[in-house]
mmCIF file of C-alpha atoms in Angstrom:
data_model
loop_
_atom_site.group_PDB
_atom_site.id
_atom_site.type_symbol
_atom_site.label_atom_id
_atom_site.label_comp_id
_atom_site.label_asym_id
_atom_site.label_seq_id
_atom_site.Cartn_x
_atom_site.Cartn_y
_atom_site.Cartn_z
ATOM 1 C CA UNK A 118 77.041 47.194 5.043
ATOM 2 C CA UNK A 119 75.831 44.960 6.183
ATOM 3 C CA UNK A 120 72.209 46.340 5.654
ATOM 4 C CA UNK A 121 70.572 47.891 8.846
ATOM 5 C CA UNK A 122 67.395 46.056 10.294
ATOM 6 C CA UNK A 123 65.471 49.289 9.146
ATOM 7 C CA UNK A 124 66.648 48.758 5.661
ATOM 8 C CA UNK A 125 65.528 44.977 5.685
ATOM 9 C CA UNK A 126 62.267 45.566 7.308
ATOM 10 C CA UNK A 127 61.139 48.994 5.822
ATOM 11 C CA UNK A 128 63.085 51.203 3.690
ATOM 12 C CA UNK A 129 64.410 48.640 0.762
ATOM 13 C CA UNK A 130 61.434 48.312 -1.383
ATOM 14 C CA UNK A 131 61.497 51.981 -2.301
ATOM 15 C CA UNK A 132 65.241 51.839 -3.122
ATOM 16 C CA UNK A 133 64.683 48.807 -5.409
ATOM 17 C CA UNK A 134 62.548 50.912 -7.751
ATOM 18 C CA UNK A 135 65.107 53.046 -8.739
ATOM 19 C CA UNK A 136 68.308 50.860 -7.824
ATOM 20 C CA UNK A 137 67.773 47.451 -8.862
ATOM 21 C CA UNK A 138 70.900 47.281 -10.315
ATOM 22 C CA UNK A 139 72.886 48.019 -7.059
ATOM 23 C CA UNK A 140 70.937 44.965 -5.230
ATOM 24 C CA UNK A 141 72.109 43.105 -8.454
ATOM 25 C CA UNK A 142 75.599 43.065 -7.710
ATOM 26 C CA UNK A 143 75.341 40.971 -4.661
ATOM 27 C CA UNK A 144 71.982 39.245 -4.904
ATOM 28 C CA UNK A 145 71.898 38.362 -8.759
ATOM 29 C CA UNK A 146 68.272 38.868 -8.722
ATOM 30 C CA UNK A 147 67.882 39.251 -12.564
ATOM 31 C CA UNK A 148 70.288 36.177 -13.307
ATOM 32 C CA UNK A 149 68.054 34.042 -10.676
ATOM 33 C CA UNK A 150 64.738 35.285 -11.778
ATOM 34 C CA UNK A 151 64.490 37.293 -8.455
ATOM 35 C CA UNK A 152 65.411 33.985 -6.389
ATOM 36 C CA UNK A 153 66.580 35.820 -3.602
ATOM 37 C CA UNK A 154 63.847 38.267 -3.121
ATOM 38 C CA UNK A 155 61.277 35.753 -3.575
ATOM 39 C CA UNK A 156 62.555 33.381 -1.112
ATOM 40 C CA UNK A 157 62.130 35.928 1.430
ATOM 41 C CA UNK A 158 58.982 37.773 0.411
ATOM 42 C CA UNK A 159 57.077 34.600 -1.030
ATOM 43 C CA UNK A 160 59.172 32.561 1.407
ATOM 44 C CA UNK A 161 59.777 33.216 4.942
ATOM 45 C CA UNK A 162 57.944 36.633 5.336
ATOM 46 C CA UNK A 163 54.741 34.718 4.020
ATOM 47 C CA UNK A 164 55.505 31.616 6.143
ATOM 48 C CA UNK A 165 55.433 29.532 3.016
ATOM 49 C CA UNK A 166 58.145 27.581 1.691
ATOM 50 C CA UNK A 167 59.266 29.013 -1.718
ATOM 51 C CA UNK A 168 59.963 26.500 -4.580
ATOM 52 C CA UNK A 169 61.802 28.429 -7.255
ATOM 53 C CA UNK A 170 60.808 25.362 -9.850
ATOM 54 C CA UNK A 171 57.283 26.648 -9.756
ATOM 55 C CA UNK A 172 55.981 30.012 -10.822
ATOM 56 C CA UNK A 173 54.741 32.600 -8.091
ATOM 57 C CA UNK A 174 51.542 32.984 -9.784
ATOM 58 C CA UNK A 175 50.665 29.524 -9.636
ATOM 59 C CA UNK A 176 51.931 28.583 -5.926
ATOM 60 C CA UNK A 177 50.982 31.865 -4.504
ATOM 61 C CA UNK A 178 47.431 30.398 -4.572
ATOM 62 C CA UNK A 179 48.088 27.965 -2.127
ATOM 63 C CA UNK A 180 50.120 29.837 0.103
ATOM 64 C CA UNK A 181 47.109 32.604 0.240
ATOM 65 C CA UNK A 182 44.679 29.557 1.022
ATOM 66 C CA UNK A 183 46.804 28.316 3.916
ATOM 67 C CA UNK A 184 48.004 31.676 5.333
ATOM 68 C CA UNK A 185 45.689 34.133 4.410
ATOM 69 C CA UNK A 186 46.538 37.641 2.630
ATOM 70 C CA UNK A 187 47.603 39.361 5.681
ATOM 71 C CA UNK A 188 51.327 38.637 4.656
ATOM 72 C CA UNK A 189 50.944 40.186 1.285
ATOM 73 C CA UNK A 190 48.997 43.374 2.168
ATOM 74 C CA UNK A 191 50.255 46.149 4.269
ATOM 75 C CA UNK A 192 54.074 44.766 3.570
ATOM 76 C CA UNK A 193 54.516 44.763 -0.186
ATOM 77 C CA UNK A 194 50.955 45.189 -1.633
ATOM 78 C CA UNK A 195 47.564 47.075 -1.403
ATOM 79 C CA UNK A 196 44.707 45.152 -1.992
ATOM 80 C CA UNK A 197 44.088 47.087 -5.236
ATOM 81 C CA UNK A 198 47.222 45.318 -6.374
ATOM 82 C CA UNK A 199 45.712 42.008 -6.095
ATOM 83 C CA UNK A 200 42.521 42.997 -7.552
ATOM 84 C CA UNK A 201 44.106 44.647 -10.460
ATOM 85 C CA UNK A 202 46.048 41.185 -11.199
ATOM 86 C CA UNK A 203 43.005 38.894 -10.669
ATOM 87 C CA UNK A 204 40.793 41.135 -13.081
ATOM 88 C CA UNK A 205 43.303 41.353 -15.901
ATOM 89 C CA UNK A 206 43.822 37.397 -15.689
ATOM 90 C CA UNK A 207 40.467 36.416 -14.415
ATOM 91 C CA UNK A 208 41.809 33.371 -12.435
ATOM 92 C CA UNK A 209 39.201 31.341 -10.741
ATOM 93 C CA UNK A 210 40.631 29.572 -7.615
ATOM 94 C CA UNK A 211 40.391 25.679 -7.882
ATOM 95 C CA UNK A 212 38.434 25.787 -4.344
ATOM 96 C CA UNK A 213 35.901 27.504 -6.122
ATOM 97 C CA UNK A 214 35.226 24.873 -8.489
ATOM 98 C CA UNK A 215 34.590 22.096 -5.864
ATOM 99 C CA UNK A 216 31.261 20.613 -6.128
ATOM 100 C CA UNK A 217 31.060 21.738 -2.227
ATOM 101 C CA UNK A 218 32.188 25.063 -2.743
ATOM 102 C CA UNK A 219 28.570 26.769 -2.338
ATOM 103 C CA UNK A 220 26.958 24.074 0.071
ATOM 104 C CA UNK A 221 28.178 20.746 1.523
ATOM 105 C CA UNK A 222 26.213 17.924 3.346
ATOM 106 C CA UNK A 223 23.125 18.777 5.492
ATOM 107 C CA UNK A 224 23.830 20.202 8.782
ATOM 108 C CA UNK A 225 21.130 20.704 11.095
ATOM 109 C CA UNK A 226 20.090 21.998 14.591
ATOM 110 C CA UNK A 227 19.735 19.497 17.549
ATOM 111 C CA UNK A 228 16.639 20.256 18.710
ATOM 112 C CA UNK A 229 16.537 22.158 21.625
ATOM 113 C CA UNK A 230 20.345 22.229 22.155
ATOM 114 C CA UNK A 231 22.664 23.238 19.058
ATOM 115 C CA UNK A 232 22.522 25.196 16.163
ATOM 116 C CA UNK A 233 23.427 23.844 12.704
ATOM 117 C CA UNK A 234 27.020 24.732 11.603
ATOM 118 C CA UNK A 235 28.118 25.949 8.205
ATOM 119 C CA UNK A 236 29.399 23.100 5.852
ATOM 120 C CA UNK A 237 29.663 24.863 2.502
ATOM 121 C CA UNK A 238 33.338 25.328 1.665
ATOM 122 C CA UNK A 239 33.176 29.356 0.869
ATOM 123 C CA UNK A 240 31.331 29.552 4.425
ATOM 124 C CA UNK A 241 34.456 28.017 5.979
ATOM 125 C CA UNK A 242 36.829 29.582 3.994
ATOM 126 C CA UNK A 243 35.237 33.002 4.864
ATOM 127 C CA UNK A 244 35.001 32.128 8.453
ATOM 128 C CA UNK A 245 38.714 31.652 8.261
ATOM 129 C CA UNK A 246 40.182 34.510 6.109
ATOM 130 C CA UNK A 247 37.179 36.897 5.000
ATOM 131 C CA UNK A 248 40.026 39.529 3.991
ATOM 132 C CA UNK A 249 40.975 36.801 1.318
ATOM 133 C CA UNK A 250 37.259 37.037 -0.104
ATOM 134 C CA UNK A 251 37.936 40.733 -0.378
ATOM 135 C CA UNK A 252 40.381 40.597 -2.835
ATOM 136 C CA UNK A 253 37.924 39.881 -5.657
ATOM 137 C CA UNK A 254 34.746 40.499 -4.133
ATOM 138 C CA UNK A 255 35.082 43.837 -2.812
ATOM 139 C CA UNK A 256 35.438 44.866 1.134
ATOM 140 C CA UNK A 257 32.545 44.858 3.633
ATOM 141 C CA UNK A 258 32.740 41.172 4.678
ATOM 142 C CA UNK A 259 29.778 39.369 4.399
ATOM 143 C CA UNK A 260 27.872 42.731 4.027
ATOM 144 C CA UNK A 261 29.655 43.300 0.768
ATOM 145 C CA UNK A 262 27.390 43.928 -2.343
ATOM 146 C CA UNK A 263 28.419 40.649 -3.719
ATOM 147 C CA UNK A 264 27.784 38.404 -0.880
ATOM 148 C CA UNK A 265 24.616 40.069 0.116
ATOM 149 C CA UNK A 266 23.455 39.639 -3.882
ATOM 150 C CA UNK A 267 23.419 35.981 -3.352
ATOM 151 C CA UNK A 268 22.693 35.629 0.437
ATOM 152 C CA UNK A 269 19.947 38.215 0.240
ATOM 153 C CA UNK A 270 20.072 38.769 3.624
ATOM 154 C CA UNK A 271 22.323 39.609 6.730
ATOM 155 C CA UNK A 272 24.898 36.882 7.274
ATOM 156 C CA UNK A 273 25.563 35.202 9.623
ATOM 157 C CA UNK A 274 21.985 34.983 10.901
ATOM 158 C CA UNK A 275 21.560 37.744 13.886
ATOM 159 C CA UNK A 276 20.474 36.558 17.027
ATOM 160 C CA UNK A 277 17.001 37.902 16.308
ATOM 161 C CA UNK A 278 16.549 35.398 13.260
ATOM 162 C CA UNK A 279 15.211 32.419 15.234
ATOM 163 C CA UNK A 280 12.249 34.693 16.107
ATOM 164 C CA UNK A 281 11.715 36.490 12.989
ATOM 165 C CA UNK A 282 12.794 33.935 10.386
ATOM 166 C CA UNK A 283 9.067 32.789 10.004
ATOM 167 C CA UNK A 284 8.663 34.798 6.992
ATOM 168 C CA UNK A 285 10.950 32.689 5.171
ATOM 169 C CA UNK A 286 8.211 30.380 4.589
ATOM 170 C CA UNK A 287 7.048 33.069 1.981
ATOM 171 C CA UNK A 288 10.538 33.194 0.087
ATOM 172 C CA UNK A 289 11.960 29.548 -0.106
ATOM 173 C CA UNK A 290 14.286 30.383 -2.926
ATOM 174 C CA UNK A 291 15.962 32.669 -0.960
ATOM 175 C CA UNK A 292 16.771 30.053 1.795
ATOM 176 C CA UNK A 293 17.436 27.507 -0.856
ATOM 177 C CA UNK A 294 20.443 29.390 -1.998
ATOM 178 C CA UNK A 295 22.184 27.505 1.170
ATOM 179 C CA UNK A 296 19.610 25.369 2.739
ATOM 180 C CA UNK A 297 18.721 23.142 -0.246
ATOM 181 C CA UNK A 298 17.375 20.382 2.411
ATOM 182 C CA UNK A 299 14.042 20.970 3.643
ATOM 183 C CA UNK A 300 14.631 18.577 6.588
ATOM 184 C CA UNK A 301 17.185 21.755 7.944
ATOM 185 C CA UNK A 302 13.973 23.311 8.826
ATOM 186 C CA UNK A 303 12.336 20.117 9.762
ATOM 187 C CA UNK A 304 14.827 18.825 12.314
ATOM 188 C CA UNK A 305 14.500 22.118 14.432
ATOM 189 C CA UNK A 306 10.844 22.489 14.164
ATOM 190 C CA UNK A 307 9.722 18.944 14.649
ATOM 191 C CA UNK A 308 10.816 17.081 17.708
ATOM 192 C CA UNK A 309 12.300 13.524 17.080
ATOM 193 C CA UNK A 310 12.586 14.685 13.560
ATOM 194 C CA UNK A 311 15.608 12.412 11.457
ATOM 195 C CA UNK A 312 18.244 13.906 9.401
ATOM 196 C CA UNK A 313 17.397 13.231 5.705
ATOM 197 C CA UNK A 314 14.017 11.780 6.143
ATOM 198 C CA UNK A 315 10.729 14.046 4.828
ATOM 199 C CA UNK A 316 8.798 14.752 7.951
ATOM 200 C CA UNK A 317 5.530 13.908 5.787
ATOM 201 C CA UNK A 318 6.720 10.330 5.845
ATOM 202 C CA UNK A 319 7.901 10.580 9.486
ATOM 203 C CA UNK A 320 5.609 12.718 11.544
ATOM 204 C CA UNK A 321 2.907 9.987 12.211
ATOM 205 C CA UNK A 322 5.149 8.190 14.778
ATOM 206 C CA UNK A 323 6.032 11.321 16.494
ATOM 207 C CA UNK A 324 2.519 12.470 16.597
ATOM 208 C CA UNK A 325 1.476 8.945 17.438
ATOM 209 C CA UNK A 326 3.648 9.250 20.454
ATOM 210 C CA UNK A 327 3.320 12.678 21.548
ATOM 211 C CA UNK A 328 0.155 14.133 20.441
ATOM 212 C CA UNK A 329 -0.375 17.014 17.911
ATOM 213 C CA UNK A 330 -0.776 19.860 20.679
ATOM 214 C CA UNK A 331 3.215 20.539 20.174
ATOM 215 C CA UNK A 332 2.415 21.607 16.439
ATOM 216 C CA UNK A 333 0.183 24.374 17.333
ATOM 217 C CA UNK A 334 2.537 25.905 19.961
ATOM 218 C CA UNK A 335 4.806 27.811 17.499
ATOM 219 C CA UNK A 336 4.391 27.165 13.863
ATOM 220 C CA UNK A 337 0.762 25.694 12.728
ATOM 221 C CA UNK A 338 -2.368 27.847 13.823
ATOM 222 C CA UNK A 339 -5.091 25.447 14.019
ATOM 223 C CA UNK A 340 -6.152 21.860 12.911
ATOM 224 C CA UNK A 341 -7.534 22.728 9.723
ATOM 225 C CA UNK A 342 -3.538 22.981 8.524
ATOM 226 C CA UNK A 343 -3.307 19.432 9.381
ATOM 227 C CA UNK A 344 -7.046 18.671 7.787
ATOM 228 C CA UNK A 345 -6.139 20.466 4.541
ATOM 229 C CA UNK A 346 -2.794 18.401 4.060
ATOM 230 C CA UNK A 347 -4.172 15.218 4.925
ATOM 231 C CA UNK A 348 -7.435 15.900 2.554
ATOM 232 C CA UNK A 349 -4.931 16.759 -0.192
ATOM 233 C CA UNK A 350 -2.706 14.194 0.145
ATOM 234 C CA UNK A 351 -5.435 11.447 1.079
ATOM 235 C CA UNK A 352 -3.462 10.143 4.004
ATOM 236 C CA UNK A 353 -4.450 7.133 5.673
ATOM 237 C CA UNK A 354 -2.433 6.440 8.755
ATOM 238 C CA UNK A 355 -0.830 3.021 8.828
ATOM 239 C CA UNK A 356 -2.981 2.241 12.139
ATOM 240 C CA UNK A 357 -5.846 2.391 10.409
ATOM 241 C CA UNK A 358 -4.821 -0.534 8.085
ATOM 242 C CA UNK A 359 -4.596 -2.838 11.019
ATOM 243 C CA UNK A 360 -7.159 -5.729 11.175
ATOM 244 C CA UNK A 361 -8.456 -4.757 14.309
ATOM 245 C CA UNK A 362 -8.968 -0.949 13.672
ATOM 246 C CA UNK A 363 -12.639 -0.928 13.181
ATOM 247 C CA UNK A 364 -13.265 -3.790 15.457
ATOM 248 C CA UNK A 365 -11.660 -6.451 17.531
ATOM 249 C CA UNK A 366 -14.022 -9.589 17.930
ATOM 250 C CA UNK A 367 -11.776 -10.965 20.969
ATOM 251 C CA UNK A 368 -13.694 -10.773 23.850
ATOM 252 C CA UNK A 369 -12.510 -8.036 26.416
ATOM 253 C CA UNK A 370 -10.735 -6.536 23.918
ATOM 254 C CA UNK A 371 -11.401 -2.729 22.494
ATOM 255 C CA UNK A 372 -10.900 -2.171 18.692
ATOM 256 C CA UNK A 373 -7.788 -0.321 17.776
ATOM 257 C CA UNK A 374 -9.665 2.923 16.929
ATOM 258 C CA UNK A 375 -11.315 2.981 20.450
ATOM 259 C CA UNK A 376 -7.958 2.294 22.053
ATOM 260 C CA UNK A 377 -6.341 5.153 19.878
ATOM 261 C CA UNK A 378 -9.028 7.668 20.814
ATOM 262 C CA UNK A 379 -9.153 7.272 24.385
ATOM 263 C CA UNK A 380 -4.968 7.935 24.341
ATOM 264 C CA UNK A 381 -5.401 11.098 22.162
ATOM 265 C CA UNK A 382 -8.942 12.290 21.837
ATOM 266 C CA UNK A 383 -7.791 15.512 19.380
ATOM 267 C CA UNK A 384 -5.774 13.513 17.218
ATOM 268 C CA UNK A 385 -8.730 11.817 15.701
ATOM 269 C CA UNK A 386 -10.402 15.146 15.098
ATOM 270 C CA UNK A 387 -8.168 16.311 12.201
ATOM 271 C CA UNK A 388 -9.747 14.290 9.822
ATOM 272 C CA UNK A 389 -12.915 13.195 11.214
ATOM 273 C CA UNK A 390 -13.969 16.596 12.431
ATOM 274 C CA UNK A 391 -14.552 18.132 16.388
ATOM 275 C CA UNK A 392 -16.988 16.634 18.747
ATOM 276 C CA UNK A 393 -15.601 13.431 19.866
ATOM 277 C CA UNK A 394 -17.820 10.353 19.635
ATOM 278 C CA UNK A 395 -20.526 12.946 19.095
ATOM 279 C CA UNK A 396 -18.956 13.937 15.607
ATOM 280 C CA UNK A 397 -21.199 13.304 12.484
ATOM 281 C CA UNK A 398 -18.426 10.839 10.982
ATOM 282 C CA UNK A 399 -18.710 8.756 14.245
ATOM 283 C CA UNK A 400 -22.029 8.893 14.840
ATOM 284 C CA UNK A 401 -22.606 7.519 11.203
ATOM 285 C CA UNK A 402 -21.035 4.300 12.014
ATOM 286 C CA UNK A 403 -21.873 3.598 15.691
ATOM 287 C CA UNK A 404 -25.612 4.663 15.041
ATOM 288 C CA UNK A 405 -26.141 5.002 18.846
ATOM 289 C CA UNK A 406 -24.468 6.991 21.949
ATOM 290 C CA UNK A 407 -21.077 6.011 22.429
ATOM 291 C CA UNK A 408 -19.495 4.660 24.758
ATOM 292 C CA UNK A 409 -22.818 2.993 25.851
ATOM 293 C CA UNK A 410 -24.591 4.362 28.572
ATOM 294 C CA UNK A 411 -24.051 2.701 32.215
ATOM 295 C CA UNK A 412 -27.760 1.480 32.380
ATOM 296 C CA UNK A 413 -27.372 -0.233 28.924
ATOM 297 C CA UNK A 414 -27.033 -3.570 29.966
ATOM 298 C CA UNK A 415 -30.634 -3.150 31.793
ATOM 299 C CA UNK A 416 -32.161 -1.400 28.751
ATOM 300 C CA UNK A 417 -30.672 -3.039 25.793
ATOM 301 C CA UNK A 418 -33.696 -5.638 25.799
ATOM 302 C CA UNK A 419 -36.511 -3.091 25.770
ATOM 303 C CA UNK A 420 -34.552 -1.247 23.032
ATOM 304 C CA UNK A 421 -34.407 -4.261 20.964
ATOM 305 C CA UNK A 422 -38.001 -4.618 21.429
ATOM 306 C CA UNK A 423 -38.827 -1.071 20.513
ATOM 307 C CA UNK A 424 -36.531 -1.328 17.427
ATOM 308 C CA UNK A 425 -33.832 1.452 18.888
ATOM 309 C CA UNK A 426 -31.414 -1.062 18.305
ATOM 310 C CA UNK A 427 -30.891 -3.728 15.659
ATOM 311 C CA UNK A 428 -28.822 -6.563 14.931
ATOM 312 C CA UNK A 429 -27.218 -4.773 12.144
ATOM 313 C CA UNK A 430 -26.181 -1.659 14.647
ATOM 314 C CA UNK A 431 -24.563 -4.092 17.196
ATOM 315 C CA UNK A 432 -22.745 -5.689 14.537
ATOM 316 C CA UNK A 433 -20.747 -2.732 13.642
ATOM 317 C CA UNK A 434 -18.526 -3.515 16.456
ATOM 318 C CA UNK A 435 -19.668 -7.329 17.864
ATOM 319 C CA UNK A 436 -20.030 -10.653 16.518
ATOM 320 C CA UNK A 437 -23.021 -13.232 17.714
ATOM 321 C CA UNK A 438 -20.394 -14.778 20.117
ATOM 322 C CA UNK A 439 -20.012 -11.362 22.029
ATOM 323 C CA UNK A 440 -23.789 -11.714 22.730
ATOM 324 C CA UNK A 441 -23.987 -15.528 23.116
ATOM 325 C CA UNK A 442 -21.107 -15.167 25.771
ATOM 326 C CA UNK A 443 -23.353 -13.144 28.063
ATOM 327 C CA UNK A 444 -26.838 -14.555 27.403
ATOM 328 C CA UNK A 445 -25.847 -18.084 26.791
ATOM 329 C CA UNK A 446 -23.622 -19.326 29.411
ATOM 330 C CA UNK A 447 -21.423 -22.105 27.947
ATOM 331 C CA UNK A 448 -21.499 -21.146 24.558
ATOM 332 C CA UNK A 449 -18.444 -21.395 22.470
ATOM 333 C CA UNK A 450 -16.751 -18.984 20.071
ATOM 334 C CA UNK A 451 -16.567 -21.293 17.108
ATOM 335 C CA UNK A 452 -19.998 -23.187 16.997
ATOM 336 C CA UNK A 453 -23.450 -21.419 16.507
ATOM 337 C CA UNK A 454 -25.369 -21.338 19.675
ATOM 338 C CA UNK A 455 -28.663 -23.091 17.936
ATOM 339 C CA UNK A 456 -26.667 -26.228 17.199
ATOM 340 C CA UNK A 457 -24.787 -26.182 20.447
ATOM 341 C CA UNK A 458 -27.322 -25.432 23.093
ATOM 342 C CA UNK A 459 -28.979 -28.866 23.298
ATOM 343 C CA UNK A 460 -26.317 -30.410 24.894
ATOM 344 C CA UNK A 461 -26.451 -27.774 27.699
ATOM 345 C CA UNK A 462 -30.000 -27.910 28.061
ATOM 346 C CA UNK A 463 -29.865 -31.339 28.654
ATOM 347 C CA UNK A 464 -27.263 -31.067 31.090
ATOM 348 C CA UNK A 465 -28.583 -28.037 32.983
ATOM 349 C CA UNK A 466 -32.210 -27.648 32.006
ATOM 350 C CA UNK A 467 -34.202 -25.152 30.478
ATOM 351 C CA UNK A 468 -34.621 -22.569 33.229
ATOM 352 C CA UNK A 469 -31.814 -20.558 32.662
ATOM 353 C CA UNK A 470 -33.288 -19.601 29.131
ATOM 354 C CA UNK A 471 -36.266 -18.460 30.924
ATOM 355 C CA UNK A 472 -34.495 -15.417 32.250
ATOM 356 C CA UNK A 473 -34.809 -13.713 28.437
ATOM 357 C CA UNK A 474 -37.487 -16.084 26.838
ATOM 358 C CA UNK A 475 -40.769 -17.353 27.033
ATOM 359 C CA UNK A 476 -41.357 -20.880 27.417
ATOM 360 C CA UNK A 477 -43.141 -20.843 24.256
ATOM 361 C CA UNK A 478 -40.036 -19.289 22.422
ATOM 362 C CA UNK A 479 -38.452 -22.669 22.335
ATOM 363 C CA UNK A 480 -41.443 -24.282 20.755
ATOM 364 C CA UNK A 481 -41.719 -21.728 18.076
ATOM 365 C CA UNK A 482 -38.070 -23.094 16.682
ATOM 366 C CA UNK A 483 -38.372 -26.694 17.602
ATOM 367 C CA UNK A 484 -41.938 -27.219 16.160
ATOM 368 C CA UNK A 485 -40.640 -25.790 13.005
ATOM 369 C CA UNK A 486 -38.102 -28.077 12.946
ATOM 370 C CA UNK A 487 -40.057 -31.333 13.452
ATOM 371 C CA UNK A 488 -42.349 -30.248 10.837
#
């Protein structure tokens, strides 16, 4: 006496097995329920403040959760000791009952810069002290039979996963073991995606701003993917509901669909077919070549006479004032030319009328009105 350092740190566990009575002479281990032993083994040696009022089987869970199992294994116990006890008592750590144990809040990839991080508490715990998990779930870390039985693949994802994971679209249930939010995929694959918002609702703004070419660079093979989805859902872009989408009757203002077409020609093709303004869909409404040919101003009079053009076809886009504004100088938008022109003819004479009409044209109408 006193005990040498080697006795304290190495040899005394073996002696205790056969000579506990000798220890009891000084340390009164039996009378104090092994307080002396616990205060060291389950206290300072484990980097824990031992509480003699609480059974060690109860408080060791917090100690292990806080400091890991390294203090238990190697010095006093082998892993089998823990496994045998856990198997016999079938304790389930309180952490495992947490609603966020398997998965927690949505964490996503910041497009092009930062990968998504783990949020499920079991993943965070494994990252901190994987050896604690092995006590019940077996050795091998995330490669153990228990872990792979749930994950179904190597974890964490290997560096090549980003290139090869496209096959995940065929096994969505496997991905859903961890990723219950479709937006996790969306926020990486879809630039300008927003956490927690379904891409089907959000992508119109992104496509309107940046076009659809980005969709086909990595994921979608061709426009038919878009067409099939739009057709199935009967999706109508919000822009198509605008009052001026089909036509804008204000002078020198193009209809909304015309402006959109010039900005992103290919976007129209997804629903209305390829071919631009020559597509069947466009021609069925326009009825004539669009945009108007360069000599349309000079030829449209003859085309009307030959009935190649009709009033009905022009009114698909224009109202009467569009014609009056050019042909009838001085006309106003809110009054018919027939009732408004007498004042202008009295003031300016009828000569401007004869650029388009024969002198007898006026008499056809005026004579009918007299009789």
